[in-house]
Coordinates of C-alpha atoms in Angstrom, one line a residue:
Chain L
X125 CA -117.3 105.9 166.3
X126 CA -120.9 106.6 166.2
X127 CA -122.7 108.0 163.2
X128 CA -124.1 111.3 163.6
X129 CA -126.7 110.9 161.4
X130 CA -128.5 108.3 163.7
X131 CA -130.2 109.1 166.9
X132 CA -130.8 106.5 169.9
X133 CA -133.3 104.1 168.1
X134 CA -131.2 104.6 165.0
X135 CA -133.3 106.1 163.1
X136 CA -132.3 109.2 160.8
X137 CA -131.8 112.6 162.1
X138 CA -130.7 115.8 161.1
X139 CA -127.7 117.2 163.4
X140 CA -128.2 120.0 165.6
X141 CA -125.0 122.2 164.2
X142 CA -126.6 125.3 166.6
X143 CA -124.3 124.7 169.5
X144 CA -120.8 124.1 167.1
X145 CA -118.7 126.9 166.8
X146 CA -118.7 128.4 163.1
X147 CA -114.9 128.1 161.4
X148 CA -113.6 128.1 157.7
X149 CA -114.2 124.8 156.5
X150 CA -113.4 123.4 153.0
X151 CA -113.5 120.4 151.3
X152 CA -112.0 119.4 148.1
X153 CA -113.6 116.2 145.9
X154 CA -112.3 114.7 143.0
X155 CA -113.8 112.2 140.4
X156 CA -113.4 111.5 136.3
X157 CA -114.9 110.6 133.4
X158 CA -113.2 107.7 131.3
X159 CA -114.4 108.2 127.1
X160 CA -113.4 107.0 123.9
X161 CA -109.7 109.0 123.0
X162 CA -111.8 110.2 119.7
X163 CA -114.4 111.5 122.3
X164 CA -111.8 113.1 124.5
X165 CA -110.5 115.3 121.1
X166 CA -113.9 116.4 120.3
X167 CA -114.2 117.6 123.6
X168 CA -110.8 119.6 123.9
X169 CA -111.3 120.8 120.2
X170 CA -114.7 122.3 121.5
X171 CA -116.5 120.3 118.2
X172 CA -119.1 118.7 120.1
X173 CA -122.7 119.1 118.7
X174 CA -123.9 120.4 122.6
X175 CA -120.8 123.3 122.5
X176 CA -118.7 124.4 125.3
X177 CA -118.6 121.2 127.2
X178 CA -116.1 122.4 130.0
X179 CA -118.3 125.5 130.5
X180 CA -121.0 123.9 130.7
X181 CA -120.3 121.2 133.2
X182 CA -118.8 123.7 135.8
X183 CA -121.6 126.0 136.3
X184 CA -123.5 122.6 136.6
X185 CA -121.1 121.2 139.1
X186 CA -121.3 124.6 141.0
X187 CA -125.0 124.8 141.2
X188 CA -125.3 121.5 142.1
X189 CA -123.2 122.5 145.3
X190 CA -125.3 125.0 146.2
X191 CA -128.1 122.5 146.2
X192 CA -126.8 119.6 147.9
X193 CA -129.3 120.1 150.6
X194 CA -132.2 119.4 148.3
X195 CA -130.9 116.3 146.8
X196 CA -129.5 114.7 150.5
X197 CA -132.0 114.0 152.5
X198 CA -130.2 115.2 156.1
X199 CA -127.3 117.7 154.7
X200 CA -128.3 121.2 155.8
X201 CA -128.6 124.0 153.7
X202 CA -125.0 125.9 153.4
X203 CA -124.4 129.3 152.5
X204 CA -121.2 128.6 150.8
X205 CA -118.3 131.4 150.4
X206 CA -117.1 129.9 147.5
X207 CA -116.7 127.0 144.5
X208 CA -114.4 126.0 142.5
X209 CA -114.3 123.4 140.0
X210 CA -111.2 122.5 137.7
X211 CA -110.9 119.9 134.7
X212 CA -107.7 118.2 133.9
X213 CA -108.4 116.7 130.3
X214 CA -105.5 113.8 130.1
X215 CA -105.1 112.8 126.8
X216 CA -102.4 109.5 127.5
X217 CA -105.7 107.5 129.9
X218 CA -108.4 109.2 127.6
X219 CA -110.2 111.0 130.7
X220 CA -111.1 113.8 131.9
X221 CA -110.4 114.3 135.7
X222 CA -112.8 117.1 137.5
X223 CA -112.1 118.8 140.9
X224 CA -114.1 120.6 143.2
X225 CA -113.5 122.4 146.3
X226 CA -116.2 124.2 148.0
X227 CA -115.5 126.8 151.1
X228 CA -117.5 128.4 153.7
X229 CA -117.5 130.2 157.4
X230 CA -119.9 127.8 158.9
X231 CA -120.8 124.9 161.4
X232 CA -120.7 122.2 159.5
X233 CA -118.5 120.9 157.1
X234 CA -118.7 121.1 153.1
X235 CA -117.8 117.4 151.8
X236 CA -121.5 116.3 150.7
X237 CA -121.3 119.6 148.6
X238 CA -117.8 119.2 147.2
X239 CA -119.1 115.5 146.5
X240 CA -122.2 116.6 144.7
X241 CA -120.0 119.4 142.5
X242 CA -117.9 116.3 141.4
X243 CA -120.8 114.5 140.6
X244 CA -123.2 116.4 139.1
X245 CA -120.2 117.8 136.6
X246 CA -119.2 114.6 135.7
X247 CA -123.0 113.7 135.0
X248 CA -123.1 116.8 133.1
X249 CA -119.7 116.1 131.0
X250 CA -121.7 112.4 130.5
X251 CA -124.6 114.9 128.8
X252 CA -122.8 117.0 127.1
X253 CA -120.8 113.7 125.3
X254 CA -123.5 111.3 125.2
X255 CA -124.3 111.8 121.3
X256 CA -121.0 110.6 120.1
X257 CA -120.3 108.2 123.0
X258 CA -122.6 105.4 124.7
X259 CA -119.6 104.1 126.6
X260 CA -118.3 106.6 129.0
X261 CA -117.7 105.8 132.5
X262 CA -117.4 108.1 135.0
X263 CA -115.5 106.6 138.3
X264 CA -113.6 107.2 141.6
X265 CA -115.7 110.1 143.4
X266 CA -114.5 110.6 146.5
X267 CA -113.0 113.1 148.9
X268 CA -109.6 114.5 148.8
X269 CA -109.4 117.0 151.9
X270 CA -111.3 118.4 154.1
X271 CA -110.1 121.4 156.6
X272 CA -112.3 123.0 159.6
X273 CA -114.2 121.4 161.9
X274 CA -113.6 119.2 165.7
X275 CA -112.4 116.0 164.2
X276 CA -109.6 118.1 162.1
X277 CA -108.4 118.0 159.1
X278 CA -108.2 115.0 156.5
X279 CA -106.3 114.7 153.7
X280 CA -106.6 110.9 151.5
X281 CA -103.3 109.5 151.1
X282 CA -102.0 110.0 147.7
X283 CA -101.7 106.9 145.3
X284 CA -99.6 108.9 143.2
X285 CA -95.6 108.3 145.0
X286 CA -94.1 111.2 147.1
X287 CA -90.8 109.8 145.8
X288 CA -89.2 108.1 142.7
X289 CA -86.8 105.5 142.1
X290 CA -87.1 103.3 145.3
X291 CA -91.1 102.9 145.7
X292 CA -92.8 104.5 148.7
X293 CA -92.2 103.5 151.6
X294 CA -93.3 99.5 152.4
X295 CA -93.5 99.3 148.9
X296 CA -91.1 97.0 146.9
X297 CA -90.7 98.4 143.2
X298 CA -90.0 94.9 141.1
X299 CA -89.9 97.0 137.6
X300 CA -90.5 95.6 134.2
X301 CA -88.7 92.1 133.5
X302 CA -85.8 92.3 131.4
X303 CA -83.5 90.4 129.3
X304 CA -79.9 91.2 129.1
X305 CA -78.5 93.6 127.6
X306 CA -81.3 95.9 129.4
X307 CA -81.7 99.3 130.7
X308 CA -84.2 100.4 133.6
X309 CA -85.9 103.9 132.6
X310 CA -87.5 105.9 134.8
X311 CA -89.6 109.0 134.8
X312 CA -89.8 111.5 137.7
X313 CA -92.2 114.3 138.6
X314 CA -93.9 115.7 135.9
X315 CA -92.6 114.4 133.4
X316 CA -93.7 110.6 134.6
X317 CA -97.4 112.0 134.5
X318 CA -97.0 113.4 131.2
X319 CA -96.0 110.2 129.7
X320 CA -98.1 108.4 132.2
X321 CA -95.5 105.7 133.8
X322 CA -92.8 106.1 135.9
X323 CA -90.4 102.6 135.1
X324 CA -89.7 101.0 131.3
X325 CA -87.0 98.6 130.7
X326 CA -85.8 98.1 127.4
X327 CA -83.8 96.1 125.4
X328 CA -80.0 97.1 124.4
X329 CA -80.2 95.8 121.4
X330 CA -83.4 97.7 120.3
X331 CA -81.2 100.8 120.6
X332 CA -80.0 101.8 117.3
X333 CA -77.0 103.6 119.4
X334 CA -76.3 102.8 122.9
X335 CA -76.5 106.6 124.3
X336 CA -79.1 108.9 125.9
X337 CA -80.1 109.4 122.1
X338 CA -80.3 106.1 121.1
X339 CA -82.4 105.6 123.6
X340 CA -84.8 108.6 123.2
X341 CA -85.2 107.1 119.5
X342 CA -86.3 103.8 120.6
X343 CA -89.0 105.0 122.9
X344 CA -90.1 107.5 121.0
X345 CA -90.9 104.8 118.0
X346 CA -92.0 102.6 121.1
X347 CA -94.6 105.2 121.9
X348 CA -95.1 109.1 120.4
X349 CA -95.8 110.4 124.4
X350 CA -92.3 109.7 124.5
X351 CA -91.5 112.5 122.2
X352 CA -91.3 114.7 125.1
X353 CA -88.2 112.9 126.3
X354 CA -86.9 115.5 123.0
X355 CA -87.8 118.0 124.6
X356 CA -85.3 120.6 125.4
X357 CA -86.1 121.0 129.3
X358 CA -86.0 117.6 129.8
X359 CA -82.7 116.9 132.1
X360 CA -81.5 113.1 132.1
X361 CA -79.0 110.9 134.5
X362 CA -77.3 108.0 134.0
X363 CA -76.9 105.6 137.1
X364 CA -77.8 109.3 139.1
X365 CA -75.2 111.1 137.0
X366 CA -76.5 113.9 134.7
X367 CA -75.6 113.2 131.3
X368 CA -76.7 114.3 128.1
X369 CA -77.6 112.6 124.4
X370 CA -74.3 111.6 123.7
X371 CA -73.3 109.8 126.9
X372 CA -73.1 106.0 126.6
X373 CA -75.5 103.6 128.2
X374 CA -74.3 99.9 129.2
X375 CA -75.5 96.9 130.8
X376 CA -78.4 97.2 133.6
X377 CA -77.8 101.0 133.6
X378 CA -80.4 103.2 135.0
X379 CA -81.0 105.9 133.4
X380 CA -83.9 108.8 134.8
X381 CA -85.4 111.7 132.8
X382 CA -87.0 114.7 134.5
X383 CA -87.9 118.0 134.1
X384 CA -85.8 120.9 135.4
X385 CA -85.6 120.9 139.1
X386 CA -87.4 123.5 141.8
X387 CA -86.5 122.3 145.2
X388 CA -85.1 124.6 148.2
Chain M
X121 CA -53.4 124.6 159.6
X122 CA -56.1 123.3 157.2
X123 CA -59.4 122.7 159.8
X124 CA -61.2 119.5 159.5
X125 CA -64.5 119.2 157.0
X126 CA -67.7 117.7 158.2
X127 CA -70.9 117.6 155.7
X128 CA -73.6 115.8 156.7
X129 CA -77.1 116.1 154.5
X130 CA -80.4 114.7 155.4
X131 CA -83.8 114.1 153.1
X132 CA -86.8 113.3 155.0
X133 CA -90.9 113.5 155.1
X134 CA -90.7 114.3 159.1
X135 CA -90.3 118.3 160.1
X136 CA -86.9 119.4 161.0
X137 CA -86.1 121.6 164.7
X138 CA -85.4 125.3 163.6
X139 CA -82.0 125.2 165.2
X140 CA -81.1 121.8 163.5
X141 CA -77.5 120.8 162.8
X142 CA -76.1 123.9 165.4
X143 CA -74.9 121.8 167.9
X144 CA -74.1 118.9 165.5
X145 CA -71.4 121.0 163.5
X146 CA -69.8 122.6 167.2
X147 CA -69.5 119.1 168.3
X148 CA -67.4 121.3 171.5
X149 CA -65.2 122.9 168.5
X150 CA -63.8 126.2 169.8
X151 CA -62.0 126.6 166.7
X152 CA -65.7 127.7 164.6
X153 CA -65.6 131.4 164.4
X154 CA -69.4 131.6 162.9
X155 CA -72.2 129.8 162.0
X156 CA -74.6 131.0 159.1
X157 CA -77.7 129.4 158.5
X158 CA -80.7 129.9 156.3
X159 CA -84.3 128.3 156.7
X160 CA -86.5 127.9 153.1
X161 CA -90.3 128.2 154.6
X162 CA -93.0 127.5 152.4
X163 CA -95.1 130.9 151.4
X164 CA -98.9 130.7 150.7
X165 CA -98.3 132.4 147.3
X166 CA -96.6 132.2 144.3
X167 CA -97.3 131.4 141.1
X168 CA -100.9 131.7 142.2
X169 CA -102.2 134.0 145.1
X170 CA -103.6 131.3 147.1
X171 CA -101.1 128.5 147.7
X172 CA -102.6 125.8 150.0
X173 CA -99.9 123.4 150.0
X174 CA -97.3 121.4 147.7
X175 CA -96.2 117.7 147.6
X176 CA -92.2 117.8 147.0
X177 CA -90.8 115.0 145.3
X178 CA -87.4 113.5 144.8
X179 CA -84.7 111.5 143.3
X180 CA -83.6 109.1 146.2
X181 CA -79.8 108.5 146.0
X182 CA -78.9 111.3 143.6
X183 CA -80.3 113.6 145.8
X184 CA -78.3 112.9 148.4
X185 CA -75.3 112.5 146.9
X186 CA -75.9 116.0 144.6
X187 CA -76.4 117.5 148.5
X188 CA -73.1 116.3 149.5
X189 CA -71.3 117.5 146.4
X190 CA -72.6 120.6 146.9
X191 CA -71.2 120.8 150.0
X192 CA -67.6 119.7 148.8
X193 CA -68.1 122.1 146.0
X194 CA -68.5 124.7 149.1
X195 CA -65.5 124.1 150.9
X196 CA -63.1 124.2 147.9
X197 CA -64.2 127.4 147.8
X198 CA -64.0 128.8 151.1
X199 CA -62.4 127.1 154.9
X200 CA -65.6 125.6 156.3
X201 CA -65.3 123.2 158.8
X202 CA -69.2 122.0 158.9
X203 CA -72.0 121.7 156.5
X204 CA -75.3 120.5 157.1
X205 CA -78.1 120.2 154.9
X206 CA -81.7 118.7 155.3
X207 CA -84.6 119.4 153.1
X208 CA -88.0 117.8 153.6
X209 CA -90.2 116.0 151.1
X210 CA -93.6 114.8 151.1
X211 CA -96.4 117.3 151.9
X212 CA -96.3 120.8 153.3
X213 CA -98.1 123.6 154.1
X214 CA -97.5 127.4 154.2
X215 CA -95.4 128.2 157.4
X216 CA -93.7 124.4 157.0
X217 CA -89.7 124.8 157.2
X218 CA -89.0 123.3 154.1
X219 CA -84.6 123.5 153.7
X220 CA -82.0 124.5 156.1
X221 CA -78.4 125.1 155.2
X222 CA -75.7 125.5 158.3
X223 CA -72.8 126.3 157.7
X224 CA -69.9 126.7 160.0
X225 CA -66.1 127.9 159.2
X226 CA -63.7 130.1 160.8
X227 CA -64.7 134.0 159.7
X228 CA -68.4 135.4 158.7
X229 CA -67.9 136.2 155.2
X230 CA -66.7 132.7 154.1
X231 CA -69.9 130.9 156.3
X232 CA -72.2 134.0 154.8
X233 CA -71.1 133.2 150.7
X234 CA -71.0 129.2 151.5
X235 CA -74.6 129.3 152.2
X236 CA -75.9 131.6 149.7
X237 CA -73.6 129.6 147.1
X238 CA -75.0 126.1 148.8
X239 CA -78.1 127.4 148.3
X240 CA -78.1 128.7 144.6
X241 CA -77.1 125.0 143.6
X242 CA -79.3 123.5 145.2
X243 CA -82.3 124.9 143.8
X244 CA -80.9 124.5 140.4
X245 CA -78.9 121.0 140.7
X246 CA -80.4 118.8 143.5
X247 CA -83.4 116.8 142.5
X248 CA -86.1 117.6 143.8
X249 CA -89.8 118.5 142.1
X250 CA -92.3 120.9 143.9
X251 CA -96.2 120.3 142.9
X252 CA -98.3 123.5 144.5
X253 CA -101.9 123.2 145.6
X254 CA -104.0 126.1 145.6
X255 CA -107.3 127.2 145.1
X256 CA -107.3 127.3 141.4
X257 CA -105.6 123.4 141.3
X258 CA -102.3 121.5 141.3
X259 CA -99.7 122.1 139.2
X260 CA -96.4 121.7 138.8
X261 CA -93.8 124.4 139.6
X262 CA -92.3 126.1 136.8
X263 CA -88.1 126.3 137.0
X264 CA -87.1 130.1 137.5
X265 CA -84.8 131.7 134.9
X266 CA -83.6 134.2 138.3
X267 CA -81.8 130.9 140.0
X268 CA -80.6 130.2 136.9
X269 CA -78.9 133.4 136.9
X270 CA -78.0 133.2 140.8
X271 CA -76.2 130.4 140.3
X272 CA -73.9 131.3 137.0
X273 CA -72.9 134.3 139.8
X274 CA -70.7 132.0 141.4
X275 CA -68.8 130.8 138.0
X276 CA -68.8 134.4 136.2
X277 CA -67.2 136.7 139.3
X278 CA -64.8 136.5 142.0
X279 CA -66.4 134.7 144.9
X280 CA -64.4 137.3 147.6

């Protein structure tokens, strides 16, 4: 593959996008900020000294990506139909993750400017925080999707697995190691981001009563993000079975909690 | 004479034909009076306007097996003599088939309540998780109280 941006004697060039035919295109970019937890509650309890942090950092990130042209040297200038940028503060890995997706009717495709948005609004997020928090790390930038355009569409694999309970595929799932009397947990769907794993394996004998509620008990006092496993929507199975708090758990059991289901 | 059952269920990442499982189920019966079928597309809206996609995920083994029972559950109910199920996971995008019930049995309104009652449990018993994508982010899908109340239909009432 040969890179646009070079021309015979390599040297750099801006594209001639006159002759490419104009579709929607649209990028999406991701990135975060890693801070201290204290940091992260500031932040969501809006009592940093700066103010609205969120607020703040998206109109940043949103004129940054209408100037991406003046900050990369070769990117033309793009009249873009629309931005978007979205926070996901995640209290269990103490970040905040920020998205951006930036949309036109053009010649030319938006990823530089869904790049910058991500940047520039994690930059500003840095800003905003920097008073109460030196060590703040802001990390994995980088496109998610892109639609429009000759060479089609792109979408990054996801790390996160399309399905539970066996690994993805070519992927051997080894869990935690156990010692007998054990039980292998696992979390599905939404429920395994909320708590922020999706395998534990416990002990028996750390249950104070071998059931479903026994169980909750131990992991809750294990960890308090386990206190959603409480919760009234969440549905449990033993060895792919539903069952509920009083059901009994034995020996190498697996035993899965998830939230209600939405498939079909 | 009590006709033969046959219920076969599929999960898979890979798109599905829009006439899967109808030749499957005839297998050269001539003893199948009707076939009903219902394909689940994916629509670019609904719990926000602008719904680019969703990543479906799963439960591997108790899927399956909740698919089949299902299907058993089905033809207790009503003389089928085929069911097939396949549902996709991974990620789709509006227009994506995304279910397909067939069912198969000797008269229309047995194969017609099969496959709405097929239906209404799986999308409140089989295991599987829908994320949406849309313009505004991804979230989760919410569960809907109205397929909770689709399904109790088939315990509360007569089913004829």
């Amino acid at each position: 593959m040969q890179l646009t941006h070079l021309n015979t004697l390599g040297e750099a060039n801006m594209v001639d996008v006159g002759d490419k035919r104009e579709t929607r295109r649209e990028a999406v970019a991701s990135g975060r900020i890693v801070m201290q937890p204290e940091t992260l509650k500031l932040l969501s309890d809006g009592a940093l000294p700066k103010g609205d942090v969120l607020a703040t950092a998206r109109i940043a990130g949103i004129q940054a990506a209408k100037r991406t042209h003046e900050l990369i040297p070769l990117c033309h200038a793009l009249a873009l139909s629309k931005v978007s940028i979205d926070f996901e503060v995640d209290h269990a890995n103490s970040w905040v993750s920020v998205s951006a997706m930036c949309r036109l009717n053009g010649r030319t495709g938006v990823e530089m400017e869904a790049l910058t948005a991500v940047s520039v609004t994690c930059l500003t997020l840095y800003d905003m925080c920097k008073a109460v928090d030196k060590e703040m790390r802001i990390e994995a930038i980088q496109l998610e999707s892109k639609r429009g355009g000759v060479r089609g569409d792109y979408r990054r694999a996801s790390s996160a697995p399309i399905v539970t309970g066996e690994g993805s595929a070519g992927e051997v799932s080894i869990g935690e190691r156990c010692v007998s009397p054990c039980v292998r947990v696992k979390f599905l769907a939404e429920l395994r981001e909320r708590v922020g794993q999706s395998d534990v394996a416990i002990n028996l004998d750390q249950l104070s009563s071998r059931d479903v509620a026994g169980l909750k008990a131990a992991l809750a006092q294990r960890d308090t993000r386990f206190s959603v496993l409480s919760d009234q929507r969440t549905l449990c199975a033993i060895n792919q079975v539903m069952a509920n708090d009083t059901s009994r758990i034995t020996d190498e059991d697996e035993v899965a909690f998830f939230p209600p289901v939405t498939g079909g | 004479m009590k006709a033969s059952l046959d219920i076969a269920v599929e999960v898979q990442s890979e798109p599905f034909a829009m006439d899967y499982g109808y030749e499957a189920a005839l297998q050269q019966r001539t003893d199948i009076g009707a076939i009903v079928s219902f394909t689940g597309l994916v629509r670019d809206f609904n719990e926000t306007p602008d719904v680019t996609g969703l990543t479906l995920e799963h439960y591997p083994g108790m899927t399956e097996r909740t698919l089949v029972g299902i299907g058993e559950q089905a033809a207790q109910r009503w003389p089928l003599q085929a069911v097939r199920i396949i549902h996709r996971v991974g990620y789709l995008t509006p227009g994506d088939p995304i279910v397909r019930v067939l069912v198969a049995s000797a008269h229309r309104r047995d194969a017609f309540n099969a496959c709405d009652f097929i239906m209404d449990y799986l999308k409140t018993q089989a295991p599987f998780w829908k994320k949406e994508h849309s313009n505004e982010g991804v979230y989760w899908v919410k569960e809907r109280h109205t397929d909770q109340q689709d399904a109790a239909r088939w315990s509360s009432s007569a089913t004829l």
